[in-house]
Tab-separated table of C-alpha atoms in Angstrom:
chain	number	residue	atom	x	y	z
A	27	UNK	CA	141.960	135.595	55.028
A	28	UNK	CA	141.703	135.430	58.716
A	29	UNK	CA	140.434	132.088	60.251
A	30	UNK	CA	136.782	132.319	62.173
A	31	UNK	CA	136.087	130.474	65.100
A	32	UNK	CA	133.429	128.701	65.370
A	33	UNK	CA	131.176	129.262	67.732
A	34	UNK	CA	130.505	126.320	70.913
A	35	UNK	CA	127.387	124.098	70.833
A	36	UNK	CA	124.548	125.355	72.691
A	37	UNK	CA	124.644	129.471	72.012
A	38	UNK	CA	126.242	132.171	69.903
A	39	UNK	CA	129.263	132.155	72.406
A	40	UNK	CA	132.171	130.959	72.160
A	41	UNK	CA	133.198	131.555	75.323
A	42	UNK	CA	133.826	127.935	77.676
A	43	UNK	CA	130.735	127.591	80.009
A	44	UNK	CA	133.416	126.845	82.660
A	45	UNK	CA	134.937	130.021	81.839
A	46	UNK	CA	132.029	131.775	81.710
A	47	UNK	CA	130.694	130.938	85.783
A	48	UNK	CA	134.019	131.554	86.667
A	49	UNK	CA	134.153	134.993	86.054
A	50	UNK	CA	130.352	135.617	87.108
A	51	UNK	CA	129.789	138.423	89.734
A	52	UNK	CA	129.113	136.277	92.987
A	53	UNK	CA	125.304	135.948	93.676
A	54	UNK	CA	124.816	137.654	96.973
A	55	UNK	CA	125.864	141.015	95.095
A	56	UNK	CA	123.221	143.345	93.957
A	57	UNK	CA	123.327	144.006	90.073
A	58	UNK	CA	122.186	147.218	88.431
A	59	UNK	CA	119.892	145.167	86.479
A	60	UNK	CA	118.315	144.093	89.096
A	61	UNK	CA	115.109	146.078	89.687
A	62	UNK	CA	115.187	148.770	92.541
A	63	UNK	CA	111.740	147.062	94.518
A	64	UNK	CA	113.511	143.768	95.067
A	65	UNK	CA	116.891	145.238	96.828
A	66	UNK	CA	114.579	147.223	99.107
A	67	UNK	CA	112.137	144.113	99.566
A	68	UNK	CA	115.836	142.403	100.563
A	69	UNK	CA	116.472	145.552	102.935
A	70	UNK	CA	113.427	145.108	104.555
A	71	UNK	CA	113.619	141.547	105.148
A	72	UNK	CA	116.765	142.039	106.587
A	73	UNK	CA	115.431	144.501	108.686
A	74	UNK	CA	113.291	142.835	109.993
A	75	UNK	CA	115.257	140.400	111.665
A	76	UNK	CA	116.483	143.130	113.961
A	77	UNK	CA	115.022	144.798	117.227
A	78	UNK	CA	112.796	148.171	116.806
A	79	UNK	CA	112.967	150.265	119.628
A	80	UNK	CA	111.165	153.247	120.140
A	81	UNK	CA	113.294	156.561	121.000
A	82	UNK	CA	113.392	160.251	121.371
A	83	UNK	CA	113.263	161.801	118.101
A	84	UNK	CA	116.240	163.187	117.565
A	85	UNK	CA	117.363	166.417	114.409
A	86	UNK	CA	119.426	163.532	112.074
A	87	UNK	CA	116.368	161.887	112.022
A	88	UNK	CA	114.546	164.516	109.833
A	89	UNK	CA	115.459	163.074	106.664
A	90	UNK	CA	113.858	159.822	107.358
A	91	UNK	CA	110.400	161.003	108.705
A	92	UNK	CA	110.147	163.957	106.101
A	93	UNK	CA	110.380	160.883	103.797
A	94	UNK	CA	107.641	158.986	105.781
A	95	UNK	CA	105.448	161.956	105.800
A	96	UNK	CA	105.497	162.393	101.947
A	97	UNK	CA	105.153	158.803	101.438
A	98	UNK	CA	102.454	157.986	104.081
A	99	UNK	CA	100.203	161.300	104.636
A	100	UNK	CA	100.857	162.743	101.569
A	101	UNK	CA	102.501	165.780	102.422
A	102	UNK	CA	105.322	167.986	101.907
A	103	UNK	CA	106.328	170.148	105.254
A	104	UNK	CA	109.437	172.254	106.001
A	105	UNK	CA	112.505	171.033	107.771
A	106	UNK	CA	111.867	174.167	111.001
A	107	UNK	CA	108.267	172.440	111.335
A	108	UNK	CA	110.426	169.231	112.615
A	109	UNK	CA	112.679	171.092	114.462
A	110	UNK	CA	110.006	173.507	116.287
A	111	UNK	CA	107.904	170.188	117.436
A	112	UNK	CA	111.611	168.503	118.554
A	113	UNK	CA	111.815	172.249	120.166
A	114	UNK	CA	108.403	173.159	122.015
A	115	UNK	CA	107.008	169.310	122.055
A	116	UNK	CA	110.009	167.119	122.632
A	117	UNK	CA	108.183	164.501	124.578
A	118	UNK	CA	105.711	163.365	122.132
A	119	UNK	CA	108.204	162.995	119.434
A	120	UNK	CA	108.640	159.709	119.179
A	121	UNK	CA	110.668	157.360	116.597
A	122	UNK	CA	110.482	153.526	115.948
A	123	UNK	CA	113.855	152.738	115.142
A	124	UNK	CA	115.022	150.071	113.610
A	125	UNK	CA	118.575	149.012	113.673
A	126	UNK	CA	119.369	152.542	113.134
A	127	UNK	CA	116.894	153.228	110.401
A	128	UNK	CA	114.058	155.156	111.193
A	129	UNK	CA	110.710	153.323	110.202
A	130	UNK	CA	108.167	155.027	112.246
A	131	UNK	CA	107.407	158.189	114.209
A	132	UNK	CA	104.614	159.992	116.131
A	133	UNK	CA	104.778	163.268	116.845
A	134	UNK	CA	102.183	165.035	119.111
A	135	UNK	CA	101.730	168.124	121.733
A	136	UNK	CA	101.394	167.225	125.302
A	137	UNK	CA	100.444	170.299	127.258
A	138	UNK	CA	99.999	171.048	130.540
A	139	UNK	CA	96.588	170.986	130.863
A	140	UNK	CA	96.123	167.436	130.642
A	141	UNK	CA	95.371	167.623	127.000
A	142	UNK	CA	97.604	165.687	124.189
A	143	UNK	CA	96.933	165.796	120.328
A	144	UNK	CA	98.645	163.791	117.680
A	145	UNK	CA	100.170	165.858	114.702
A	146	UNK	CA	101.496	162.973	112.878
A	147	UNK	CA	101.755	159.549	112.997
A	148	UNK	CA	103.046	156.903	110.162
A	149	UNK	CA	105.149	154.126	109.894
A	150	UNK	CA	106.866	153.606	106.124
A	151	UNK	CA	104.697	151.254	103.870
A	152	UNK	CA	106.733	147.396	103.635
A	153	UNK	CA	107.510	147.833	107.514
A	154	UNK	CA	103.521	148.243	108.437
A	155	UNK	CA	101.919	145.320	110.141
A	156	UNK	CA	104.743	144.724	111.969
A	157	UNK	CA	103.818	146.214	115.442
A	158	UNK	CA	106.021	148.970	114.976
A	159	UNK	CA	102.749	151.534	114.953
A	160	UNK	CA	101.491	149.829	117.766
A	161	UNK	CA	105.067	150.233	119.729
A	162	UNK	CA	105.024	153.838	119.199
A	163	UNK	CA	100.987	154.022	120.148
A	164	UNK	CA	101.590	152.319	123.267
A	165	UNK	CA	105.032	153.799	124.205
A	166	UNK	CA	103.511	157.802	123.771
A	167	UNK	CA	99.915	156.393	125.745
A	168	UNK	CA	102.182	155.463	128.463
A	169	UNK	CA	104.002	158.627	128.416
A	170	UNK	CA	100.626	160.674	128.633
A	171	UNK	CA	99.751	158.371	131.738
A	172	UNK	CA	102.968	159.139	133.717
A	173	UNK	CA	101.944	162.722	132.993
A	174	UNK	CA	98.419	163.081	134.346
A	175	UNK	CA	96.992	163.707	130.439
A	176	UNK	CA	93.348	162.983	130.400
A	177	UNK	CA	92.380	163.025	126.603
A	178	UNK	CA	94.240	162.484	123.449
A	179	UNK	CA	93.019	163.987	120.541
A	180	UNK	CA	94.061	163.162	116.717
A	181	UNK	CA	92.486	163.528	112.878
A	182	UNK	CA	92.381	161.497	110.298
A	183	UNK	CA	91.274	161.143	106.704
A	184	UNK	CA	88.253	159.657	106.354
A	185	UNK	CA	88.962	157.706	103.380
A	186	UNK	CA	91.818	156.075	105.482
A	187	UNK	CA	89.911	153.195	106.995
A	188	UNK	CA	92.896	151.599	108.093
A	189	UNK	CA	93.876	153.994	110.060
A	190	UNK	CA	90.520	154.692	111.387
A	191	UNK	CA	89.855	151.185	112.395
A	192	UNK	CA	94.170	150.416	114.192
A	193	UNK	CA	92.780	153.940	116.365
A	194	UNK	CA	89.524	152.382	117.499
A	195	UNK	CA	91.741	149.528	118.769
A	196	UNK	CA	93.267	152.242	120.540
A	197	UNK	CA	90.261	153.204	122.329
A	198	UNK	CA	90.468	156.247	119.877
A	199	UNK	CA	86.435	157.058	119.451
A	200	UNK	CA	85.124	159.174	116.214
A	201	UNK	CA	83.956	162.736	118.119
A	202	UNK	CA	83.182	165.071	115.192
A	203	UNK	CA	83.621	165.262	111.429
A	204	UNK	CA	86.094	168.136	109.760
A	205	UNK	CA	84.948	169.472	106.381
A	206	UNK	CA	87.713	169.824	103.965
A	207	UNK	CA	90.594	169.639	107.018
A	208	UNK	CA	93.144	168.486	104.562
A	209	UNK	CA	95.125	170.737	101.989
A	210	UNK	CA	93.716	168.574	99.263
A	211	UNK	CA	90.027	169.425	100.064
A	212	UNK	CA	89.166	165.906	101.999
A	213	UNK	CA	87.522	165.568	105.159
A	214	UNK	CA	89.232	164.320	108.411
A	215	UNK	CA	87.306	162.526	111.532
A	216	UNK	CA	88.307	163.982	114.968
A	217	UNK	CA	89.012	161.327	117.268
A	218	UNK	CA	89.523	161.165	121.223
A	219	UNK	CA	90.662	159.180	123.239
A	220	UNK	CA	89.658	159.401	127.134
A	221	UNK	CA	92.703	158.102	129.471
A	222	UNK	CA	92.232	156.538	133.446
């Protein structure tokens, strides 16, 4: 009959608690266990630390913003939408980059008329309240200046106060009310914004 070992005070192992830290994966190394929300709440804080800069929007970066889109404004467009606005409207696409990670775009028409309208505008959920929208707001308002544009123009969903009320700080002013403007069936406020 084989002899049994028996097992070390404190626990059903009988492995050497010495042995046992020694051979532990080191503690700055993500584990699979470890749930997906904290590595990316790491990520971000990480991020954070480094400089955002605002920049052309640029094709590699369609990934990132299609991601931003579905996550932020709820929906789902095409990869030639992206590429037609970086095409016809490629100075009002704008990105807030962040150490080489997207967080952030606007995309609008500026037209030759002295007109502008934003088409989108979102910055990912854990990097909001950060500045980054307001970097992009003020970076494509500054833009429109240096180009003679007289009004911007933009919608949003009425239930989305937040929005509604970082826009007013913006000098953005409510200017009509759009029945059923979105493709889920909710109204959208028109807002303006008069420039100089």
């Amino acid at each position: 009959m084989p002899m049994r070992r028996a097992p070390l005070r404190g626990g059903g192992s009988d492995v050497p608690p010495t042995a046992r830290r020694r051979h532990a994966p080191p503690s700055n190394v993500a584990r699979e266990h470890e749930p997906a929300a904290n590595r990316h709440f790491q990520m971000a804080r990480a991020l954070r630390s480094a400089r955002v800069r605002v920049r052309p929007f640029v094709p590699n970066d369609i990934p990132a913003v299609a991601s931003i889109v579905r996550e932020a404004l709820r929906e789902n467009y095409p990869t030639s939408l992206y590429l037609d606005i970086h095409r016809w409207w490629r100075d009002g696409f704008l990105v807030a980059d962040l150490d080489g990670h997207p967080v952030g775009f606007l995309a609008a028409v500026i037209s030759a008329d002295g007109q502008a309208r934003i088409l989108m505008f979102a910055v990912t959920a854990v990097f909001r309240k950060q500045g980054f929208g307001s970097q992009l707001m003020n970076a494509f308002v500054q833009a429109c200046a240096v180009r003679g544009i007289r009004t911007i123009e933009l919608e949003v969903r009425i239930s989305n106060e937040e929005a509604i009320r970082f826009y007013k700080r913006y000098g953005f002013e409510i200017s009509a009310v759009l029945p059923k403007f979105y493709t889920d069936g909710e109204d959208g406020f028109k807002m303006v914004r008069r420039l100089g």
